């Protein structure tokens, strides 16, 4: 029953909750970002990061640095933190932690399949995969010609198997099929994760419902905006929206027929939690929408830490760390391209 | 005397033409630099929005396919000034002569509309290596680099004009010395 987690949570989850709160305190502060934004070169960024938790991961990297190297090494820090928590976790926390990585698994599957379709070398593709989404038979994806083979040869033994029931066809893989497969898998994953959190109950269910509902709503808006002017039909667009979230079901009906950004805005402004997002944008503008969504996401994830004895802190930490890596990527790109005046276009401060 | 004045006028005209061409050449170079800067930043922004796994070189298509944009070089009658023309978004389903036909005949609004649809389809096809549902930032990146390509061709034509003007001017000066 919600409210009694304090009696028993610490038996199995107390150590890891302390660990993740320790990791949270290691996230970069506004002062760190101000220093980073004033760097002239990528080596300056490396020097500033050497005093943070990323220091050991970057210290052996030779000059000249590249922006992708900084992102890769910082991602390794996230992976190490995750693996340490996973190996210490017991059920159901271990399953919860595994759920967090299924999104990366889907991205890796799509990357391998897309790259193979474009006759790229499998080793090159594997190097670009996200380390949190790796699984044993991932390289075998390259031999599949259609989704049925993809499922039968490789994915049937992975955690993504249950998500394939809606998109198995014998059609050959092409760019449109792959895109629909990506979004259908992600929809099924989010819904499954949502149901799992609901089963856990208590504070985990309450907080994770809010976070996952926001994720589902943001995906719906991004799918809508990205599909404007493409061959994706309204029905196909509607099928890619998740069956939960604030927009479900009436907002989805309206989003499915939107033909431009202002119509999307009109739909979102009917929902009070999202009014503040579009209030920051002028009419017809969509460039700053991503930043507005990220800011809202960071705010919600930071709030998750205000309550104890639930698993949402692990999810929130992973997402905040990913946001931090996105910030570092953007700052590095602006410094490398000598465009420091644009650095605040996309940096989202966490604290 | 009349002839000298006419010759002076011609020399001045050539000199002005040379200076104008040079000025336009430098302006275009500056414009290219700022367009490319914008394009690279938009690409970084698209990577930030869509994620590095979706926007990276490993998804580019290595299968053999025809170029979507070609360059045509023609020369004037005396072969002194080559002219560069960009044929953009040539559909892989149609021959490139189709674009040339369109340039020769006047277009009505229906033809223009279907041309715009074709160009949009070719643009989408080019970007489809990154996926079908891509961020508007990636489309903006494509437009920036497309504009940069057009500017490059303008620079090439302007450079051709500069060199031609300079050659003519130099020849006039040499003739005057003689």
Short mmCIF file of C-alpha atoms in Angstrom, two decimals:
data_model
loop_
_atom_site.label_atom_id
_atom_site.label_comp_id
_atom_site.label_asym_id
_atom_site.label_seq_id
_atom_site.Cartn_x
_atom_site.Cartn_y
_atom_site.Cartn_z
CA UNK A 1 0.00 0.00 0.00
CA UNK A 2 1.28 3.46 -0.88
CA UNK A 3 2.86 5.19 2.11
CA UNK A 4 4.34 2.12 3.81
CA UNK A 5 7.45 1.77 1.67
CA UNK A 6 9.45 3.37 4.51
CA UNK A 7 9.01 0.16 6.51
CA UNK A 8 10.65 -2.21 4.06
CA UNK A 9 12.24 -0.41 1.11
CA UNK A 10 15.68 -0.08 2.70
CA UNK A 11 16.03 -3.83 3.19
CA UNK A 12 16.72 -4.40 -0.51
CA UNK A 13 16.80 -0.91 -2.04
CA UNK A 14 18.39 1.28 0.63
CA UNK A 15 22.00 0.82 -0.46
CA UNK A 16 21.30 1.48 -4.13
CA UNK A 17 19.07 4.47 -3.39
CA UNK A 18 21.97 5.95 -1.43
CA UNK A 19 24.31 5.17 -4.32
CA UNK A 20 22.08 6.84 -6.90
CA UNK A 21 21.60 9.91 -4.71
CA UNK A 22 25.38 10.11 -4.44
CA UNK A 23 25.64 9.94 -8.23
CA UNK A 24 23.02 12.67 -8.51
CA UNK A 25 25.14 15.01 -6.42
CA UNK A 26 27.93 14.50 -8.95
CA UNK A 27 25.93 16.02 -11.81
CA UNK A 28 27.37 19.25 -13.25
CA UNK A 29 26.20 22.50 -11.70
CA UNK A 30 25.50 25.88 -13.27
CA UNK A 31 29.00 27.02 -12.28
CA UNK A 32 30.49 24.06 -14.14
CA UNK A 33 28.45 24.90 -17.24
CA UNK A 34 29.49 28.56 -17.05
CA UNK A 35 33.14 27.50 -17.02
CA UNK A 36 32.59 25.08 -19.89
CA UNK A 37 30.79 27.68 -21.98
CA UNK A 38 33.82 29.94 -21.77
CA UNK A 39 36.27 27.37 -23.11
CA UNK A 40 38.10 28.23 -26.30
CA UNK A 41 39.09 24.71 -27.38
CA UNK A 42 38.07 21.11 -26.75
CA UNK A 43 41.25 20.65 -24.72
CA UNK A 44 40.01 23.39 -22.38
CA UNK A 45 36.75 21.43 -21.98
CA UNK A 46 38.76 18.30 -21.18
CA UNK A 47 40.73 20.27 -18.59
CA UNK A 48 37.55 21.56 -16.91
CA UNK A 49 35.96 18.10 -16.95
CA UNK A 50 39.07 16.59 -15.33
CA UNK A 51 37.88 18.08 -12.02
CA UNK A 52 34.48 16.35 -12.36
CA UNK A 53 33.43 12.69 -12.30
CA UNK A 54 34.24 12.50 -16.03
CA UNK A 55 37.91 13.19 -15.31
CA UNK A 56 39.17 9.58 -15.21
CA UNK A 57 37.38 8.80 -18.49
CA UNK A 58 38.94 11.66 -20.44
CA UNK A 59 42.37 11.95 -18.91
CA UNK A 60 44.06 9.49 -21.29
CA UNK A 61 42.55 10.83 -24.47
CA UNK A 62 45.18 12.35 -26.74
CA UNK A 63 44.89 15.72 -28.45
CA UNK A 64 43.41 16.78 -30.77
CA UNK A 65 40.09 15.80 -29.24
CA UNK A 66 36.91 15.32 -31.23
CA UNK A 67 33.38 16.04 -30.02
CA UNK A 68 32.35 12.40 -30.56
CA UNK A 69 35.22 11.27 -28.31
CA UNK A 70 34.00 13.48 -25.46
CA UNK A 71 30.47 12.08 -25.83
CA UNK A 72 31.70 8.47 -25.98
CA UNK A 73 33.87 8.77 -22.90
CA UNK A 74 31.20 10.56 -20.88
CA UNK A 75 28.71 7.84 -21.89
CA UNK A 76 31.11 5.24 -20.45
CA UNK A 77 30.70 6.91 -17.05
CA UNK A 78 26.92 6.46 -17.31
CA UNK A 79 27.36 2.83 -18.37
CA UNK A 80 29.68 2.07 -15.45
CA UNK A 81 27.27 3.63 -12.95
CA UNK A 82 24.39 1.63 -14.44
CA UNK A 83 26.25 -1.69 -14.45
CA UNK A 84 27.30 -1.25 -10.85
CA UNK A 85 23.71 -0.62 -9.81
CA UNK A 86 22.38 -3.51 -11.92
CA UNK A 87 24.78 -6.07 -10.49
CA UNK A 88 23.85 -5.03 -6.94
CA UNK A 89 20.09 -4.95 -7.54
CA UNK A 90 17.58 -7.62 -6.57
CA UNK A 91 14.13 -8.17 -8.02
CA UNK A 92 12.07 -6.24 -8.88
CA UNK A 93 14.62 -3.39 -9.04
CA UNK A 94 16.85 -5.38 -11.42
CA UNK A 95 13.98 -5.77 -13.90
CA UNK A 96 13.16 -2.08 -13.50
CA UNK A 97 16.78 -1.16 -14.30
CA UNK A 98 16.75 -3.43 -17.36
CA UNK A 99 13.60 -1.74 -18.63
CA UNK A 100 15.50 1.57 -18.69
CA UNK A 101 17.86 0.21 -21.37
CA UNK A 102 15.29 -1.23 -23.79
CA UNK A 103 14.96 2.12 -25.57
CA UNK A 104 18.68 2.01 -26.41
CA UNK A 105 18.29 -1.59 -27.52
CA UNK A 106 15.60 -0.53 -30.00
CA UNK A 107 17.83 2.27 -31.31
CA UNK A 108 20.71 -0.17 -31.78
CA UNK A 109 18.52 -2.68 -33.64
CA UNK A 110 17.31 0.05 -36.00
CA UNK A 111 20.85 1.34 -36.52
CA UNK A 112 22.16 -2.11 -37.48
CA UNK A 113 19.21 -2.84 -39.78
CA UNK A 114 19.39 0.60 -41.46
CA UNK A 115 23.15 0.40 -41.88
CA UNK A 116 22.90 -3.10 -43.37
CA UNK A 117 20.25 -1.89 -45.81
CA UNK A 118 22.73 0.78 -46.88
CA UNK A 119 25.52 -1.82 -47.28
CA UNK A 120 27.60 -0.58 -44.37
CA UNK A 121 30.16 -2.74 -42.58
CA UNK A 122 28.70 -4.45 -39.50
CA UNK A 123 31.77 -3.73 -37.35
CA UNK A 124 31.49 -0.03 -38.11
CA UNK A 125 27.83 -0.12 -37.10
CA UNK A 126 28.54 -1.99 -33.88
CA UNK A 127 31.03 0.70 -32.86
CA UNK A 128 28.28 3.32 -33.18
CA UNK A 129 25.78 1.38 -31.04
CA UNK A 130 24.92 2.65 -27.59
CA UNK A 131 26.67 0.46 -24.99
CA UNK A 132 23.54 0.28 -22.79
CA UNK A 133 21.59 -1.31 -25.63
CA UNK A 134 23.99 -4.12 -26.56
CA UNK A 135 23.01 -7.78 -26.46
CA UNK A 136 24.80 -10.97 -27.47
CA UNK A 137 23.34 -11.71 -30.88
CA UNK A 138 23.17 -8.10 -32.11
CA UNK A 139 25.63 -8.66 -34.96
CA UNK A 140 23.38 -11.36 -36.42
CA UNK A 141 20.80 -8.69 -37.24
CA UNK A 142 22.75 -8.00 -40.43
CA UNK A 143 21.56 -11.23 -42.10
CA UNK A 144 17.81 -10.54 -41.80
CA UNK A 145 15.95 -9.46 -44.96
CA UNK A 146 12.55 -8.75 -43.46
CA UNK A 147 10.94 -8.34 -40.05
CA UNK A 148 9.84 -11.96 -39.80
CA UNK A 149 13.47 -13.08 -40.17
CA UNK A 150 14.60 -10.33 -37.82
CA UNK A 151 12.31 -11.73 -35.17
CA UNK A 152 12.90 -15.43 -35.86
CA UNK A 153 16.70 -15.32 -36.15
CA UNK A 154 17.64 -12.79 -33.49
CA UNK A 155 15.04 -10.93 -31.51
CA UNK A 156 12.97 -13.87 -30.30
CA UNK A 157 15.56 -14.44 -27.52
CA UNK A 158 15.85 -10.80 -26.50
CA UNK A 159 13.68 -8.67 -24.20
CA UNK A 160 12.27 -6.94 -27.32
CA UNK A 161 10.51 -10.12 -28.51
CA UNK A 162 7.11 -9.31 -26.96
CA UNK A 163 7.10 -5.93 -28.70
CA UNK A 164 7.32 -7.42 -32.17
CA UNK A 165 3.85 -8.88 -32.34
CA UNK A 166 2.42 -5.69 -33.87
CA UNK A 167 4.98 -5.25 -36.60
CA UNK A 168 5.89 -8.65 -37.97
CA UNK A 169 5.49 -8.72 -41.74
CA UNK A 170 7.23 -10.48 -44.58
CA UNK A 171 7.76 -7.26 -46.51
CA UNK A 172 11.36 -6.47 -47.28
CA UNK A 173 12.90 -3.86 -45.04
CA UNK A 174 12.98 -0.33 -46.43
CA UNK A 175 13.29 3.13 -44.90
CA UNK A 176 9.55 3.55 -44.24
CA UNK A 177 9.12 0.04 -42.76
CA UNK A 178 12.13 0.54 -40.53
CA UNK A 179 10.79 3.88 -39.27
CA UNK A 180 7.40 2.37 -38.51
CA UNK A 181 9.12 -0.59 -36.82
CA UNK A 182 11.19 1.79 -34.66
CA UNK A 183 8.18 3.73 -33.47
CA UNK A 184 5.94 0.68 -33.03
CA UNK A 185 8.59 -1.05 -30.91
CA UNK A 186 9.11 2.06 -28.81
CA UNK A 187 5.35 2.44 -28.31
CA UNK A 188 5.06 -1.19 -27.16
CA UNK A 189 8.08 -0.76 -24.86
CA UNK A 190 6.69 2.36 -23.20
CA UNK A 191 3.30 0.74 -22.64
CA UNK A 192 4.95 -2.38 -21.18
CA UNK A 193 7.17 -0.30 -18.89
CA UNK A 194 4.10 1.67 -17.78
CA UNK A 195 2.19 -1.53 -16.94
CA UNK A 196 5.20 -2.88 -15.03
CA UNK A 197 5.45 0.29 -12.95
CA UNK A 198 1.71 0.18 -12.25
CA UNK A 199 2.14 -3.38 -10.94
CA UNK A 200 4.93 -2.24 -8.60
CA UNK A 201 2.49 0.21 -7.04
CA UNK A 202 3.19 2.81 -4.37
CA UNK A 203 5.36 5.85 -4.96
CA UNK A 204 7.14 4.13 -7.86
CA UNK A 205 3.87 3.74 -9.75
CA UNK A 206 2.77 7.29 -9.06
CA UNK A 207 6.00 9.02 -10.02
CA UNK A 208 6.88 6.77 -12.94
CA UNK A 209 3.36 7.15 -14.36
CA UNK A 210 3.91 10.89 -14.54
CA UNK A 211 7.38 10.56 -16.08
CA UNK A 212 6.38 7.95 -18.64
CA UNK A 213 3.18 9.82 -19.53
CA UNK A 214 5.29 12.90 -20.28
CA UNK A 215 7.59 10.76 -22.41
CA UNK A 216 4.61 9.36 -24.32
CA UNK A 217 3.13 12.82 -24.86
CA UNK A 218 6.43 14.26 -26.03
CA UNK A 219 6.83 11.38 -28.47
CA UNK A 220 3.36 12.02 -29.82
CA UNK A 221 4.18 15.68 -30.47
CA UNK A 222 7.54 14.86 -32.08
CA UNK A 223 6.00 12.17 -34.31
CA UNK A 224 3.33 14.66 -35.38
CA UNK A 225 5.78 17.45 -36.19
CA UNK A 226 8.28 15.17 -37.92
CA UNK A 227 5.60 13.52 -40.05
CA UNK A 228 4.17 16.79 -41.40
CA UNK A 229 4.71 16.81 -45.17
CA UNK A 230 5.77 13.14 -45.34
CA UNK A 231 4.01 10.13 -46.84
CA UNK A 232 2.90 8.86 -43.43
CA UNK A 233 -0.90 8.77 -43.46
CA UNK A 234 -3.05 10.06 -40.61
CA UNK A 235 -4.06 6.53 -39.64
CA UNK A 236 -0.45 5.35 -39.56
CA UNK A 237 0.49 8.39 -37.52
CA UNK A 238 -2.32 7.69 -35.05
CA UNK A 239 -1.15 4.07 -34.66
CA UNK A 240 2.29 5.24 -33.50
CA UNK A 241 0.94 7.17 -30.47
CA UNK A 242 1.10 5.35 -27.12
CA UNK A 243 -2.16 4.32 -25.44
CA UNK A 244 -1.57 6.33 -22.30
CA UNK A 245 -0.55 9.84 -21.33
CA UNK A 246 -2.36 13.14 -20.98
CA UNK A 247 -3.14 13.32 -24.70
CA UNK A 248 -4.73 9.86 -24.77
CA UNK A 249 -7.25 9.52 -26.35
CA UNK A 250 -8.74 12.86 -27.42
CA UNK A 251 -5.49 14.76 -27.88
CA UNK A 252 -4.23 12.00 -30.13
CA UNK A 253 -7.29 12.32 -32.37
CA UNK A 254 -6.53 16.02 -32.81
CA UNK A 255 -2.78 15.56 -33.25
CA UNK A 256 -3.35 12.92 -35.93
CA UNK A 257 -4.94 15.52 -38.25
CA UNK A 258 -2.48 18.39 -37.63
CA UNK A 259 -0.85 19.74 -40.77
CA UNK A 260 1.43 22.42 -39.30
CA UNK A 261 3.13 23.49 -36.08
CA UNK A 262 0.47 26.05 -35.19
CA UNK A 263 -2.23 23.35 -35.20
CA UNK A 264 -0.03 21.25 -32.90
CA UNK A 265 0.30 24.29 -30.66
CA UNK A 266 -3.47 24.72 -30.57
CA UNK A 267 -3.89 21.11 -29.43
CA UNK A 268 -1.23 21.33 -26.73
CA UNK A 269 -2.48 24.60 -25.31
CA UNK A 270 -5.69 22.87 -24.24
CA UNK A 271 -3.65 20.90 -21.68
CA UNK A 272 -2.49 23.12 -18.76
CA UNK A 273 0.75 21.22 -17.99
CA UNK A 274 1.93 21.87 -21.55
CA UNK A 275 0.81 25.47 -21.90
CA UNK A 276 4.07 26.69 -20.39
CA UNK A 277 6.08 24.85 -23.06
CA UNK A 278 4.52 26.66 -25.99
CA UNK A 279 4.35 29.93 -24.09
CA UNK A 280 8.12 30.17 -24.61
CA UNK A 281 7.80 29.86 -28.40
CA UNK A 282 6.55 32.33 -30.97
CA UNK A 283 3.94 31.31 -33.55
CA UNK A 284 5.24 29.16 -36.36
CA UNK A 285 8.49 28.42 -34.52
CA UNK A 286 9.55 24.90 -33.70
CA UNK A 287 13.32 25.26 -33.33
CA UNK A 288 13.27 25.83 -29.56
CA UNK A 289 10.57 23.21 -28.91
CA UNK A 290 13.15 20.52 -28.14
CA UNK A 291 14.82 22.70 -25.51
CA UNK A 292 11.44 23.54 -23.97
CA UNK A 293 10.60 19.83 -23.70
CA UNK A 294 14.02 19.00 -22.24
CA UNK A 295 13.62 21.74 -19.62
CA UNK A 296 10.24 20.36 -18.60
CA UNK A 297 11.67 16.83 -18.49
CA UNK A 298 14.60 17.89 -16.30
CA UNK A 299 12.23 19.68 -13.91
CA UNK A 300 10.11 16.53 -13.50
CA UNK A 301 13.13 14.28 -13.05
CA UNK A 302 14.63 16.56 -10.40
CA UNK A 303 11.33 16.48 -8.52
CA UNK A 304 11.53 12.66 -8.40
CA UNK A 305 14.41 13.00 -5.94
CA UNK A 306 12.23 14.94 -3.48
CA UNK A 307 10.62 11.69 -2.36
CA UNK A 308 12.27 8.60 -0.91
CA UNK A 309 11.74 4.85 -1.09
CA UNK A 310 10.86 4.43 -4.74
CA UNK A 311 12.56 3.29 -7.95
CA UNK A 312 11.85 6.39 -10.02
CA UNK A 313 15.07 7.97 -8.73
CA UNK A 314 17.04 5.44 -10.81
CA UNK A 315 15.13 6.30 -13.96
CA UNK A 316 15.45 10.01 -13.23
CA UNK A 317 19.19 9.76 -12.64
CA UNK A 318 19.77 7.94 -15.93
CA UNK A 319 17.74 10.52 -17.84
CA UNK A 320 19.46 13.46 -16.11
CA UNK A 321 22.86 12.00 -16.93
CA UNK A 322 21.82 11.57 -20.57
CA UNK A 323 20.72 15.21 -20.60
CA UNK A 324 24.08 16.21 -19.18
CA UNK A 325 25.86 14.31 -21.95
CA UNK A 326 23.64 16.08 -24.51
CA UNK A 327 24.66 19.40 -22.94
CA UNK A 328 28.33 18.47 -23.17
CA UNK A 329 27.87 17.43 -26.79
CA UNK A 330 26.28 20.77 -27.65
CA UNK A 331 28.88 22.83 -25.80
CA UNK A 332 31.67 20.86 -27.51
CA UNK A 333 30.14 21.42 -30.94
CA UNK A 334 29.76 25.16 -30.34
CA UNK A 335 33.36 25.44 -29.11
CA UNK A 336 34.71 23.33 -31.99
CA UNK A 337 32.78 25.41 -34.55
CA UNK A 338 33.72 28.70 -32.89
CA UNK A 339 30.05 29.55 -32.31
CA UNK A 340 30.05 30.15 -28.56
CA UNK A 341 27.35 32.80 -28.90
CA UNK A 342 24.89 29.99 -29.70
CA UNK A 343 25.85 27.75 -26.80
CA UNK A 344 22.82 28.71 -24.69
CA UNK A 345 20.41 27.73 -27.50
CA UNK A 346 20.31 24.13 -26.33
CA UNK A 347 22.01 23.80 -22.93
CA UNK A 348 19.54 22.82 -20.20
CA UNK A 349 20.76 23.48 -16.68
CA UNK A 350 19.95 20.71 -14.24
CA UNK A 351 20.54 22.57 -11.00
CA UNK B 1 40.55 62.23 -80.48
CA UNK B 2 37.07 60.79 -80.71
CA UNK B 3 38.62 57.38 -81.08
CA UNK B 4 40.88 57.91 -78.06
CA UNK B 5 37.87 58.92 -75.96
CA UNK B 6 35.96 55.88 -77.12
CA UNK B 7 38.92 53.66 -76.25
CA UNK B 8 39.18 55.29 -72.82
CA UNK B 9 35.47 54.67 -72.25
CA UNK B 10 35.90 51.04 -73.17
CA UNK B 11 38.90 50.70 -70.87
CA UNK B 12 36.94 52.29 -68.02
CA UNK B 13 34.04 49.99 -68.70
CA UNK B 14 36.32 46.94 -68.58
CA UNK B 15 37.95 48.20 -65.39
CA UNK B 16 34.56 48.76 -63.76
CA UNK B 17 33.40 45.33 -64.88
CA UNK B 18 36.50 43.78 -63.35
CA UNK B 19 36.06 45.66 -60.06
CA UNK B 20 32.35 44.75 -59.88
CA UNK B 21 33.09 41.09 -60.55
CA UNK B 22 35.80 41.09 -57.90
CA UNK B 23 33.52 42.76 -55.37
CA UNK B 24 30.74 40.24 -56.07
CA UNK B 25 33.26 37.39 -55.82
CA UNK B 26 34.39 38.54 -52.38
CA UNK B 27 30.77 39.06 -51.23
CA UNK B 28 29.84 35.57 -52.38
CA UNK B 29 32.84 34.07 -50.58
CA UNK B 30 31.77 35.78 -47.38
CA UNK B 31 28.19 34.60 -47.90
CA UNK B 32 29.39 31.02 -48.45
CA UNK B 33 31.35 31.10 -45.21
CA UNK B 34 28.34 32.22 -43.17
CA UNK B 35 25.99 29.73 -44.92
CA UNK B 36 28.36 26.86 -44.18
CA UNK B 37 28.72 27.95 -40.54
CA UNK B 38 24.94 27.98 -40.22
CA UNK B 39 24.69 24.57 -41.89
CA UNK B 40 27.22 22.94 -39.58
CA UNK B 41 25.53 24.38 -36.50
CA UNK B 42 22.13 23.18 -37.72
CA UNK B 43 23.62 19.72 -38.25
CA UNK B 44 24.90 19.75 -34.66
CA UNK B 45 21.44 20.89 -33.56
CA UNK B 46 19.82 18.02 -35.49
CA UNK B 47 22.24 15.57 -33.85
CA UNK B 48 21.35 17.04 -30.46
CA UNK B 49 17.63 16.67 -31.20
CA UNK B 50 17.55 13.26 -32.89
CA UNK B 51 20.48 11.63 -31.12
CA UNK B 52 23.93 10.67 -32.35
CA UNK B 53 22.82 7.13 -33.28
CA UNK B 54 20.43 8.50 -35.91
CA UNK B 55 22.58 11.28 -37.36
CA UNK B 56 26.03 9.89 -38.09
CA UNK B 57 28.12 8.87 -41.08
CA UNK B 58 27.53 5.15 -40.59
CA UNK B 59 23.92 5.40 -41.88
CA UNK B 60 24.90 7.00 -45.18
CA UNK B 61 23.99 4.86 -48.20
CA UNK B 62 26.90 3.08 -49.90
CA UNK B 63 24.73 1.39 -52.54
CA UNK B 64 25.40 2.70 -56.03
CA UNK B 65 22.86 5.34 -57.00
CA UNK B 66 22.73 8.27 -59.42
CA UNK B 67 23.62 11.74 -58.25
CA UNK B 68 20.65 13.90 -57.31
CA UNK B 69 22.47 17.05 -58.40
CA UNK B 70 24.81 17.46 -61.38
CA UNK B 71 27.04 20.21 -62.71
CA UNK B 72 27.02 21.26 -66.34
CA UNK B 73 29.89 23.27 -67.79
CA UNK B 74 29.43 25.17 -71.03
CA UNK B 75 31.82 27.52 -72.75
CA UNK B 76 31.12 30.67 -74.76
CA UNK B 77 31.98 30.83 -78.46
CA UNK B 78 35.64 31.77 -78.04
CA UNK B 79 36.12 29.38 -75.08
CA UNK B 80 37.34 32.15 -72.79
CA UNK B 81 34.63 32.10 -70.15
CA UNK B 82 33.24 28.77 -68.95
CA UNK B 83 29.71 28.88 -67.50
CA UNK B 84 28.70 26.57 -64.64
CA UNK B 85 25.09 25.47 -64.21
CA UNK B 86 23.71 23.38 -61.38
CA UNK B 87 20.98 20.88 -62.20
CA UNK B 88 19.45 20.27 -58.80
CA UNK B 89 17.34 17.38 -57.65
CA UNK B 90 17.34 15.48 -60.90
CA UNK B 91 14.90 12.65 -60.31
CA UNK B 92 16.47 9.22 -60.56
CA UNK B 93 13.27 8.06 -62.33
CA UNK B 94 13.53 10.66 -65.08
CA UNK B 95 16.35 11.59 -67.42
CA UNK B 96 18.27 14.78 -66.76
CA UNK B 97 17.12 16.29 -70.08
CA UNK B 98 13.75 16.84 -68.48
CA UNK B 99 15.15 19.76 -66.51
CA UNK B 100 16.65 21.30 -69.62
CA UNK B 101 13.30 21.12 -71.37
CA UNK B 102 11.68 22.90 -68.47
CA UNK B 103 14.22 25.71 -68.67
CA UNK B 104 13.48 26.29 -72.37
CA UNK B 105 9.68 26.39 -72.21
CA UNK B 106 7.53 28.69 -70.08
CA UNK B 107 5.85 26.95 -67.18
CA UNK B 108 2.27 27.24 -66.05
CA UNK B 109 1.27 27.05 -62.38
CA UNK B 110 0.35 23.34 -62.57
CA UNK B 111 3.76 22.47 -63.97
CA UNK B 112 5.49 24.58 -61.32
CA UNK B 113 3.45 22.90 -58.59
CA UNK B 114 4.32 19.40 -59.84
CA UNK B 115 7.99 20.45 -60.11
CA UNK B 116 7.90 21.60 -56.47
CA UNK B 117 6.39 18.25 -55.48
CA UNK B 118 9.13 16.42 -57.36
CA UNK B 119 11.83 18.51 -55.75
CA UNK B 120 10.29 17.90 -52.33
CA UNK B 121 10.20 14.15 -53.00
CA UNK B 122 13.85 14.14 -54.08
CA UNK B 123 14.80 16.11 -50.98
CA UNK B 124 12.91 13.64 -48.75
CA UNK B 125 14.52 10.71 -50.57
CA UNK B 126 17.95 12.17 -49.95
CA UNK B 127 17.24 12.58 -46.24
CA UNK B 128 15.60 9.17 -45.88
CA UNK B 129 18.97 7.61 -44.96
CA UNK B 130 18.46 9.20 -41.53
CA UNK B 131 14.91 7.87 -41.27
CA UNK B 132 11.50 9.00 -42.47
CA UNK B 133 10.36 10.91 -39.36
CA UNK B 134 13.22 13.37 -39.06
CA UNK B 135 13.47 16.61 -37.18
CA UNK B 136 12.76 19.92 -39.02
CA UNK B 137 16.29 20.87 -37.97
CA UNK B 138 17.72 18.25 -40.31
CA UNK B 139 15.59 19.59 -43.16
CA UNK B 140 16.89 23.09 -42.38
CA UNK B 141 20.44 21.69 -42.51
CA UNK B 142 19.75 20.28 -45.96
CA UNK B 143 18.49 23.65 -47.20
CA UNK B 144 21.56 25.42 -45.81
CA UNK B 145 23.99 23.10 -47.55
CA UNK B 146 21.90 23.29 -50.73
CA UNK B 147 22.21 27.08 -50.60
CA UNK B 148 25.95 26.72 -50.00
CA UNK B 149 26.21 24.57 -53.14
CA UNK B 150 24.37 27.21 -55.17
CA UNK B 151 26.69 29.87 -53.77
CA UNK B 152 29.70 27.78 -54.77
CA UNK B 153 28.45 27.67 -58.35
CA UNK B 154 27.86 31.44 -58.30
CA UNK B 155 31.42 31.85 -57.01
CA UNK B 156 32.74 29.68 -59.83
CA UNK B 157 30.83 31.75 -62.41
CA UNK B 158 31.94 34.98 -60.80
CA UNK B 159 35.54 33.82 -60.74
CA UNK B 160 35.25 32.95 -64.42
CA UNK B 161 33.91 36.47 -65.04
CA UNK B 162 36.73 38.03 -62.98
CA UNK B 163 39.39 36.15 -64.88
CA UNK B 164 37.80 37.03 -68.21
CA UNK B 165 37.56 40.72 -67.31
CA UNK B 166 41.12 40.70 -66.05
CA UNK B 167 42.36 39.08 -69.28
CA UNK B 168 40.55 41.63 -71.42
CA UNK B 169 41.78 44.52 -69.29
CA UNK B 170 45.31 43.23 -69.36
CA UNK B 171 45.11 42.89 -73.13
CA UNK B 172 43.86 46.47 -73.47
CA UNK B 173 46.69 47.74 -71.28
CA UNK B 174 49.23 45.82 -73.35
CA UNK B 175 47.73 47.21 -76.57
CA UNK B 176 47.89 50.71 -75.13
CA UNK B 177 51.56 50.30 -74.27
CA UNK B 178 52.29 49.22 -77.81
#
